Coordinates of N, CA, C and O in Angstrom, one line a residue:
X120 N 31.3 100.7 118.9 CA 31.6 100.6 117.5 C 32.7 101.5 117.1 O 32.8 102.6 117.6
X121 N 33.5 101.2 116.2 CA 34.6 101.9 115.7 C 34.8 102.5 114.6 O 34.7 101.6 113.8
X122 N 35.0 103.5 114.2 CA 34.8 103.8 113.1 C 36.7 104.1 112.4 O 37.6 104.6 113.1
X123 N 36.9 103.6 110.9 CA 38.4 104.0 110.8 C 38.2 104.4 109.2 O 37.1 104.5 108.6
X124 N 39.2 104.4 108.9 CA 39.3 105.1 107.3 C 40.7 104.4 107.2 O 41.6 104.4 108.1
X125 N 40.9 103.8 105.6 CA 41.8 103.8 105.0 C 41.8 103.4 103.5 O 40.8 103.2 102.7
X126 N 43.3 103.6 103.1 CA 43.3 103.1 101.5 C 43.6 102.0 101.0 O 44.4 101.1 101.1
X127 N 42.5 102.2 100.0 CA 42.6 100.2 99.6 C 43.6 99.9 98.4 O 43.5 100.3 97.3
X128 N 44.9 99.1 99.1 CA 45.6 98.5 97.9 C 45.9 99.5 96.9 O 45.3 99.3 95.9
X129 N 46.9 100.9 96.7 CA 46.9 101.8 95.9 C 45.9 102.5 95.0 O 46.1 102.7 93.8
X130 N 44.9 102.7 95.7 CA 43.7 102.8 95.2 C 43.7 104.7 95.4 O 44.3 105.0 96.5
X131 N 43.3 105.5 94.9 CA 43.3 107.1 95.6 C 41.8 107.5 96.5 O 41.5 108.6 97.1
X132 N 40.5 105.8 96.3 CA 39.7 106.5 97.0 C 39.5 105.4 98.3 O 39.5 104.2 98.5
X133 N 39.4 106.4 99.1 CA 39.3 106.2 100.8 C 38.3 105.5 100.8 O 37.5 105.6 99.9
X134 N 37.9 104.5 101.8 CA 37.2 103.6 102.5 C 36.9 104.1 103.8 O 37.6 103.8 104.8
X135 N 35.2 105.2 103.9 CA 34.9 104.5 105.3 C 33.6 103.7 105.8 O 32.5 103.8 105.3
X136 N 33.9 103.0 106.8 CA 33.3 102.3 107.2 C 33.2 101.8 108.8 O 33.9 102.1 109.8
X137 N 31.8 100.8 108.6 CA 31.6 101.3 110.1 C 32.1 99.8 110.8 O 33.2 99.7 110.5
X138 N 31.7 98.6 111.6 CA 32.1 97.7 112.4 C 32.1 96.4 111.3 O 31.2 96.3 110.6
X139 N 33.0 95.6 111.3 CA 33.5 95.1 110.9 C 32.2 94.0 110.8 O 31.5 93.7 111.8
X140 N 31.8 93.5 108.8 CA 30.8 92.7 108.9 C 30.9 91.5 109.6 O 32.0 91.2 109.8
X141 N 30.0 90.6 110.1 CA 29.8 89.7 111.2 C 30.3 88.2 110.1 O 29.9 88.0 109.0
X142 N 31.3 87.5 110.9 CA 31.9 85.9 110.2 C 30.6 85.3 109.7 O 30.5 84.9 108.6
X143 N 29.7 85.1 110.5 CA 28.7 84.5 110.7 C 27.6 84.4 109.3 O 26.7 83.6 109.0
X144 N 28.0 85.4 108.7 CA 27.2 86.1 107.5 C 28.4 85.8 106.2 O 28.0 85.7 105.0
X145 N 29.7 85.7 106.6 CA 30.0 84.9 105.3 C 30.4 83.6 105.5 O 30.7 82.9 104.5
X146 N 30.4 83.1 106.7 CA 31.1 81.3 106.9 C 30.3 80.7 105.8 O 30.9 79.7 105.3
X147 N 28.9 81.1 105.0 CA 28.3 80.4 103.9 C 29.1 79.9 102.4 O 29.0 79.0 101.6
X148 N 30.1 81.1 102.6 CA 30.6 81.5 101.4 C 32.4 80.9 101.3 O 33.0 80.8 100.2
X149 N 33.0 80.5 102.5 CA 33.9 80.1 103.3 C 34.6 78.7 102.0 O 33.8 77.8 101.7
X150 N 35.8 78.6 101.6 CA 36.1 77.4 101.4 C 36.3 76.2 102.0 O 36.8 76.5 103.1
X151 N 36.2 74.8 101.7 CA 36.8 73.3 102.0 C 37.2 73.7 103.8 O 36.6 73.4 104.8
X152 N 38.4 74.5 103.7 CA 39.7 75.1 104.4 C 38.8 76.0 105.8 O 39.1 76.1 107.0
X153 N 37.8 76.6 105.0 CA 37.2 77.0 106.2 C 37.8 78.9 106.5 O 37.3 79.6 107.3
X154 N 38.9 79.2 105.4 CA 40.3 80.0 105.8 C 39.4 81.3 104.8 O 39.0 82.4 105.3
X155 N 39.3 80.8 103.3 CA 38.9 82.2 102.5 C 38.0 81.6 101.9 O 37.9 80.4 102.0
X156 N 36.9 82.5 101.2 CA 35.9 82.8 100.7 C 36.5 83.3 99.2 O 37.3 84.1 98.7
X157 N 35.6 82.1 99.1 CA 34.8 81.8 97.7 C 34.4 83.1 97.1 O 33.4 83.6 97.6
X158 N 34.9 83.7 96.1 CA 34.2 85.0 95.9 C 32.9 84.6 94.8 O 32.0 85.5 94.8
X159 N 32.8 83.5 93.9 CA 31.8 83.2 93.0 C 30.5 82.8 94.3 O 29.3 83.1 94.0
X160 N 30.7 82.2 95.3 CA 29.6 81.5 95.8 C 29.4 82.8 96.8 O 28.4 82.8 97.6
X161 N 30.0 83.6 96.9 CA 29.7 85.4 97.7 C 28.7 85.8 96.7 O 27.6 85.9 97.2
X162 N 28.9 86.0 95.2 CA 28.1 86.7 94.0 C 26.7 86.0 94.1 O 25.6 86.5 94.3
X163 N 27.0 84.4 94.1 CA 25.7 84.1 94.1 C 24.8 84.3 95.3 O 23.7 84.7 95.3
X164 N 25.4 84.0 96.4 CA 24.3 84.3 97.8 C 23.9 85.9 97.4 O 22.8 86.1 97.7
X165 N 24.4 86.8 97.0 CA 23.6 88.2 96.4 C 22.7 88.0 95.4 O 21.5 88.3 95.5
X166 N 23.1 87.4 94.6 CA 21.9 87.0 93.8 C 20.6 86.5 93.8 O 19.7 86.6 93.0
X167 N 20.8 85.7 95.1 CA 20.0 84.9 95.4 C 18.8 85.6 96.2 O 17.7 85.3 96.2
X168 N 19.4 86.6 96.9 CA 18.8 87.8 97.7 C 18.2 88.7 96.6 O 17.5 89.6 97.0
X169 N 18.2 88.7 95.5 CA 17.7 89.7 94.2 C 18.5 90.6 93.9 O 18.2 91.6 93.3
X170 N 20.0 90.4 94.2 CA 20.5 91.3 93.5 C 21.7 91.2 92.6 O 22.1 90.1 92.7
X171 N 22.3 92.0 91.9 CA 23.2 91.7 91.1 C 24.2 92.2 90.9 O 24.2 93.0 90.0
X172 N 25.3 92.2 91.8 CA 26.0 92.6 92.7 C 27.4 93.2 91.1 O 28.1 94.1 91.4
X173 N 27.5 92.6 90.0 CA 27.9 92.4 89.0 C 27.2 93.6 88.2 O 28.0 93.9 87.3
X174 N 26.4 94.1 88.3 CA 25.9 95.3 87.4 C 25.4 96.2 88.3 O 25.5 97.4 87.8
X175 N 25.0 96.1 89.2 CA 24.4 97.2 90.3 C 25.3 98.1 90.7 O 26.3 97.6 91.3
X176 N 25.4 99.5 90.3 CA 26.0 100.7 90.9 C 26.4 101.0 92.2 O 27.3 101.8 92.5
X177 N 25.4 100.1 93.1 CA 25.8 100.3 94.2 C 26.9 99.3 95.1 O 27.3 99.5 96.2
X178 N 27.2 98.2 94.1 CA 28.7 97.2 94.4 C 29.8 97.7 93.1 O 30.8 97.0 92.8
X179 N 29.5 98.9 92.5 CA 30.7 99.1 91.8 C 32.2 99.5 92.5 O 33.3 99.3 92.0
X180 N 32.1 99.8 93.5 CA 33.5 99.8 94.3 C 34.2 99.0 94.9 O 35.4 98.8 95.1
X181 N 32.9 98.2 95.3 CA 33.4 96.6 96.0 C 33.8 96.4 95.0 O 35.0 96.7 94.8
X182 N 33.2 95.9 93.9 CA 33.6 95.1 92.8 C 35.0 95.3 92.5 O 35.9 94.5 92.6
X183 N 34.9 96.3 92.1 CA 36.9 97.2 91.6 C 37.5 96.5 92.5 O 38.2 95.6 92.2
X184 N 37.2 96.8 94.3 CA 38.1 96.4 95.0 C 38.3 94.6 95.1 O 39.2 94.1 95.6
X185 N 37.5 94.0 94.7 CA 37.5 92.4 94.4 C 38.6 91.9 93.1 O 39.6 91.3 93.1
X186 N 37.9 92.6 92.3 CA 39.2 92.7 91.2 C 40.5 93.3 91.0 O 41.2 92.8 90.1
X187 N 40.7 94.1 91.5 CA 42.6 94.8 91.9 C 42.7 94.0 92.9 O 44.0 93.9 93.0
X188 N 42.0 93.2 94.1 CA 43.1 92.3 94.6 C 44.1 91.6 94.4 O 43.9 90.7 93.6
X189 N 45.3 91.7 95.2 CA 46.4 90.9 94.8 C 47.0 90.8 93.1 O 47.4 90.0 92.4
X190 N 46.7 92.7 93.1 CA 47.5 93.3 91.5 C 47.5 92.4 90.8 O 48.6 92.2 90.3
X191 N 46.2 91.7 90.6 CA 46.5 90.9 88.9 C 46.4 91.4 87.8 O 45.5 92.2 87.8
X192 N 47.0 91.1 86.4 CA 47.1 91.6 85.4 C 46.0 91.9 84.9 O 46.2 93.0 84.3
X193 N 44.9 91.4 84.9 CA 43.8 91.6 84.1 C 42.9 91.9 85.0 O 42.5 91.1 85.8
X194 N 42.6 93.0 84.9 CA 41.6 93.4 85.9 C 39.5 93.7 85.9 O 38.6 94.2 86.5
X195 N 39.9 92.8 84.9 CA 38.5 92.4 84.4 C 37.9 90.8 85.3 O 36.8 90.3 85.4
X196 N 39.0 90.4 85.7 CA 39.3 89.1 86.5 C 38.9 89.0 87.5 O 39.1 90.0 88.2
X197 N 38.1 88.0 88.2 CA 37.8 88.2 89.4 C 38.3 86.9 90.2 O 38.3 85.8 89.7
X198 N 38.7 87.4 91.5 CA 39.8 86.1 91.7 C 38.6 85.0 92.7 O 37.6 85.3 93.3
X199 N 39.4 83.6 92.1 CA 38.3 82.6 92.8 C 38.5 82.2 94.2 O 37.8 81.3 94.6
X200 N 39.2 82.8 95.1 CA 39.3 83.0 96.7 C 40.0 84.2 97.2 O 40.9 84.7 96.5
X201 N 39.6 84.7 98.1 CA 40.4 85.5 98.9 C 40.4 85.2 100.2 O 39.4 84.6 100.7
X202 N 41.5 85.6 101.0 CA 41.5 85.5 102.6 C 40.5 86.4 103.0 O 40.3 87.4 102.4
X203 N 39.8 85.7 104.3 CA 38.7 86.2 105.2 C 39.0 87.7 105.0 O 38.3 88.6 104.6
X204 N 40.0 87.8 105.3 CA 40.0 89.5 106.1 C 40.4 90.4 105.1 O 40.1 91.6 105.3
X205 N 41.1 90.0 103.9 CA 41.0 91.0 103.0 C 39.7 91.3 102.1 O 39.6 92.2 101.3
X206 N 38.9 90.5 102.4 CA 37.4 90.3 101.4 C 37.1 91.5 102.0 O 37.1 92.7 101.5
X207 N 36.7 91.0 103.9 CA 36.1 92.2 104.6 C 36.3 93.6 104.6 O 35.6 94.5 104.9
X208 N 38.1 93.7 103.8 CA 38.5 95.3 103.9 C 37.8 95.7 102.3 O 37.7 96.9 102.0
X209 N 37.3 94.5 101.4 CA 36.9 95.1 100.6 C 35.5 95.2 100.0 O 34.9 95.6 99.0
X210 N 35.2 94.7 101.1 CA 33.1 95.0 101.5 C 33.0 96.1 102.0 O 31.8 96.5 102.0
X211 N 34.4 97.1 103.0 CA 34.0 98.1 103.5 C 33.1 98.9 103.5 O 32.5 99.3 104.5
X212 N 33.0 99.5 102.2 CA 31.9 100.5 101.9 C 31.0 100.5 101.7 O 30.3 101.5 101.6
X213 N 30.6 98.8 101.6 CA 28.9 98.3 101.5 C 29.0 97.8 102.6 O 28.2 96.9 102.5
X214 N 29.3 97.8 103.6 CA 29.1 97.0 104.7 C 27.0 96.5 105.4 O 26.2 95.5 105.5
X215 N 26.9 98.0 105.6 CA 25.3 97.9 106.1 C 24.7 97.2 104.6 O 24.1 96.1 104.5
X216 N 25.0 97.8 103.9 CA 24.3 97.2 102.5 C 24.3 95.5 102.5 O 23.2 94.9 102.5
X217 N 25.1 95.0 102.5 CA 25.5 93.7 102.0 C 25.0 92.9 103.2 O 24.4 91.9 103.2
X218 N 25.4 93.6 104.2 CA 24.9 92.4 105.9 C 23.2 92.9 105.8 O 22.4 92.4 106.6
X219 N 22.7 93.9 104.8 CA 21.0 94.0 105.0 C 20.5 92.6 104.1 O 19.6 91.8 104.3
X220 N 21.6 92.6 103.1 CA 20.9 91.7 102.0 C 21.3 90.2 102.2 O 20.7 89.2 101.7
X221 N 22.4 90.1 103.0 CA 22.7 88.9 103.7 C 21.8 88.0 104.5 O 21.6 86.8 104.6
X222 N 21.1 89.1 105.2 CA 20.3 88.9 106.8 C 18.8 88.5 106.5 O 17.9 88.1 107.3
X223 N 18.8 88.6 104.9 CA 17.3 88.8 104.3 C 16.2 90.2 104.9 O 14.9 90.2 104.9
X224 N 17.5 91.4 105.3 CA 16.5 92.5 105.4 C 16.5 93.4 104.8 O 16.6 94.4 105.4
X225 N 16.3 93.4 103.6 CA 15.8 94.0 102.2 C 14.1 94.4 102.4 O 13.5 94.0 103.4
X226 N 13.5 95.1 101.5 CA 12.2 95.2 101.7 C 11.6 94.2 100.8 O 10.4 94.3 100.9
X227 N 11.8 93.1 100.0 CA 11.5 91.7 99.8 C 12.3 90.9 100.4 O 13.3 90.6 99.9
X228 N 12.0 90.4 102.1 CA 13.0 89.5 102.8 C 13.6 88.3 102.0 O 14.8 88.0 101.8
X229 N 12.2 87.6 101.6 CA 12.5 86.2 101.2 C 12.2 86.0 99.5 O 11.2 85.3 99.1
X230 N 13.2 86.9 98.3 CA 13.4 86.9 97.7 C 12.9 85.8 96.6 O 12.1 86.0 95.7
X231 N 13.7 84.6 97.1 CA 13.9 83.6 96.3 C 11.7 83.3 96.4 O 11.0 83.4 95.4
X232 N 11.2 83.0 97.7 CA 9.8 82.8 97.5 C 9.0 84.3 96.8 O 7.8 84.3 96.9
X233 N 9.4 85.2 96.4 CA 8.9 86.1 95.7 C 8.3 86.1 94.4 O 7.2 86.4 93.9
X234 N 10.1 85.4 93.8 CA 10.6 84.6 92.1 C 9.6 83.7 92.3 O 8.7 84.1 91.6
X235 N 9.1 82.4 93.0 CA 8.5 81.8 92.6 C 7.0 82.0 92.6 O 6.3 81.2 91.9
X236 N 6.2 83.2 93.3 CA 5.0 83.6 93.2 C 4.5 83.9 92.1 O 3.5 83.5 91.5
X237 N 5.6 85.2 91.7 CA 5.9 85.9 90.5 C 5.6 84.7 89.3 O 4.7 84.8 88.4
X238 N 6.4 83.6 89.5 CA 6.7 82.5 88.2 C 5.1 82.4 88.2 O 4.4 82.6 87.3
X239 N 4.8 82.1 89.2 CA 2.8 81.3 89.4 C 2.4 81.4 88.8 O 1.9 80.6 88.0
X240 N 2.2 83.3 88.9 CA 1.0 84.2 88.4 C 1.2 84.0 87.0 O 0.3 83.3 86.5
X241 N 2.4 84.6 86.2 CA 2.6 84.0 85.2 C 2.6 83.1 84.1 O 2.7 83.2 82.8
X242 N 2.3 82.0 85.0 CA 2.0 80.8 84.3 C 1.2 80.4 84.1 O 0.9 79.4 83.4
X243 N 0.1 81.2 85.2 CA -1.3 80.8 85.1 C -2.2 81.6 84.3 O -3.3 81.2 83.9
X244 N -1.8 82.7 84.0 CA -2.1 83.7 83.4 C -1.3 83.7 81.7 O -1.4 84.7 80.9
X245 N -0.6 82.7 81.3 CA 0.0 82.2 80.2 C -0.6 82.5 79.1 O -0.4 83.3 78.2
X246 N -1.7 81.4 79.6 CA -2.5 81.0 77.9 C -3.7 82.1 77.7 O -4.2 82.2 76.6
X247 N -4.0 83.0 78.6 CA -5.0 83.9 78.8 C -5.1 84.6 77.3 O -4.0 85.0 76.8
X248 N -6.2 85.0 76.5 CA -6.7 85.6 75.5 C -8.1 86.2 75.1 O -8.8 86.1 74.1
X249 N -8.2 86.7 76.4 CA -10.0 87.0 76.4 C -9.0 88.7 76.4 O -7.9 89.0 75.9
X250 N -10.1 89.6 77.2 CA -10.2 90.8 77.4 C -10.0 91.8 76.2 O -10.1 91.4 75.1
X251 N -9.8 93.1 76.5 CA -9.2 93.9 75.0 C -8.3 94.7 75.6 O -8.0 94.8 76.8
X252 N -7.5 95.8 74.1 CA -6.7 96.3 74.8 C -6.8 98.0 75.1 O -7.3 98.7 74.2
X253 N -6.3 98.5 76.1 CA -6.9 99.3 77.1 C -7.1 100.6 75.8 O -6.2 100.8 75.0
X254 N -8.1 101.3 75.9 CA -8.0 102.1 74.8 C -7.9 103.6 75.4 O -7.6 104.5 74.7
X255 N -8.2 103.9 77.1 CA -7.8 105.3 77.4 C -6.1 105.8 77.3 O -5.7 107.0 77.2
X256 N -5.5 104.9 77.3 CA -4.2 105.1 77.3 C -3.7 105.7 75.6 O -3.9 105.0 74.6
X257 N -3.1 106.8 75.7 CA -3.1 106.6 73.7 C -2.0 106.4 73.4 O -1.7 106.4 72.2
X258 N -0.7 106.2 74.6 CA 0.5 105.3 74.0 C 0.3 104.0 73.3 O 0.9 103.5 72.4
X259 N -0.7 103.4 74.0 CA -0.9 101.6 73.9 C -1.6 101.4 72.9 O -2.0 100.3 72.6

């Protein structure tokens, strides 16, 4: 395994990271072309995993580096492809992170059947209006 350090795109903070994430884990995300990745259908496979890769602190760097690619004006912008390999130089720093949540090894593997258990309970428990309300508690 290799380990290297570098700087992203005039950026002043260093990137390190460890082996290069596996194709295999973004070919999902891959356009038509087969060539770059879709960065909208990247966000959603995170999402889909439970997370929110768009507000979570811990993709605020990726993020920046998704959006200063290819110095566009508006940096609020997030571009709708990039080539394979510059995506990867800019997942560097989440690398274990992103290939955990990729791989479904998060500590909720299978996410998406989580949301729908969750939904169940919920719904079955909807119309519910018996019991009372808890009176040792003296915030409630």
């Amino acid at each position: 395994k290799q380990w290297y350090q570098r700087r992203v795109r005039g950026s002043d903070v260093s990137v390190i990271a460890g082996p290069e994430i596996d194709d295999k884990l973004l070919s999902e995300f891959l356009d038509d072309d087969r060539v770059d990745v879709v960065v909208a259908k990247f966000i959603k496979g995170l999402t889909r995993n439970g997370l929110r890769p768009l507000t979570d602190p811990r993709f605020k760097s990726t993020i920046e580096r998704i959006r200063s690619w290819g110095n566009h004006e508006d940096q609020s912008l997030m571009p709708e492809t990039m080539p394979l390999d510059d995506f990867k130089k800019c997942l560097a720093s989440n690398m274990v992170f992103i290939q955990s949540a990729l791989s479904g090894n998060l500590i909720i593997p299978e996410w998406k059947n989580f949301v729908d258990i969750i939904e169940e309970l919920f719904e079955s428990c909807r119309d519910l209006q018996d019991g009372k309300v808890n009176d040792l508690t003296p915030q409630l």
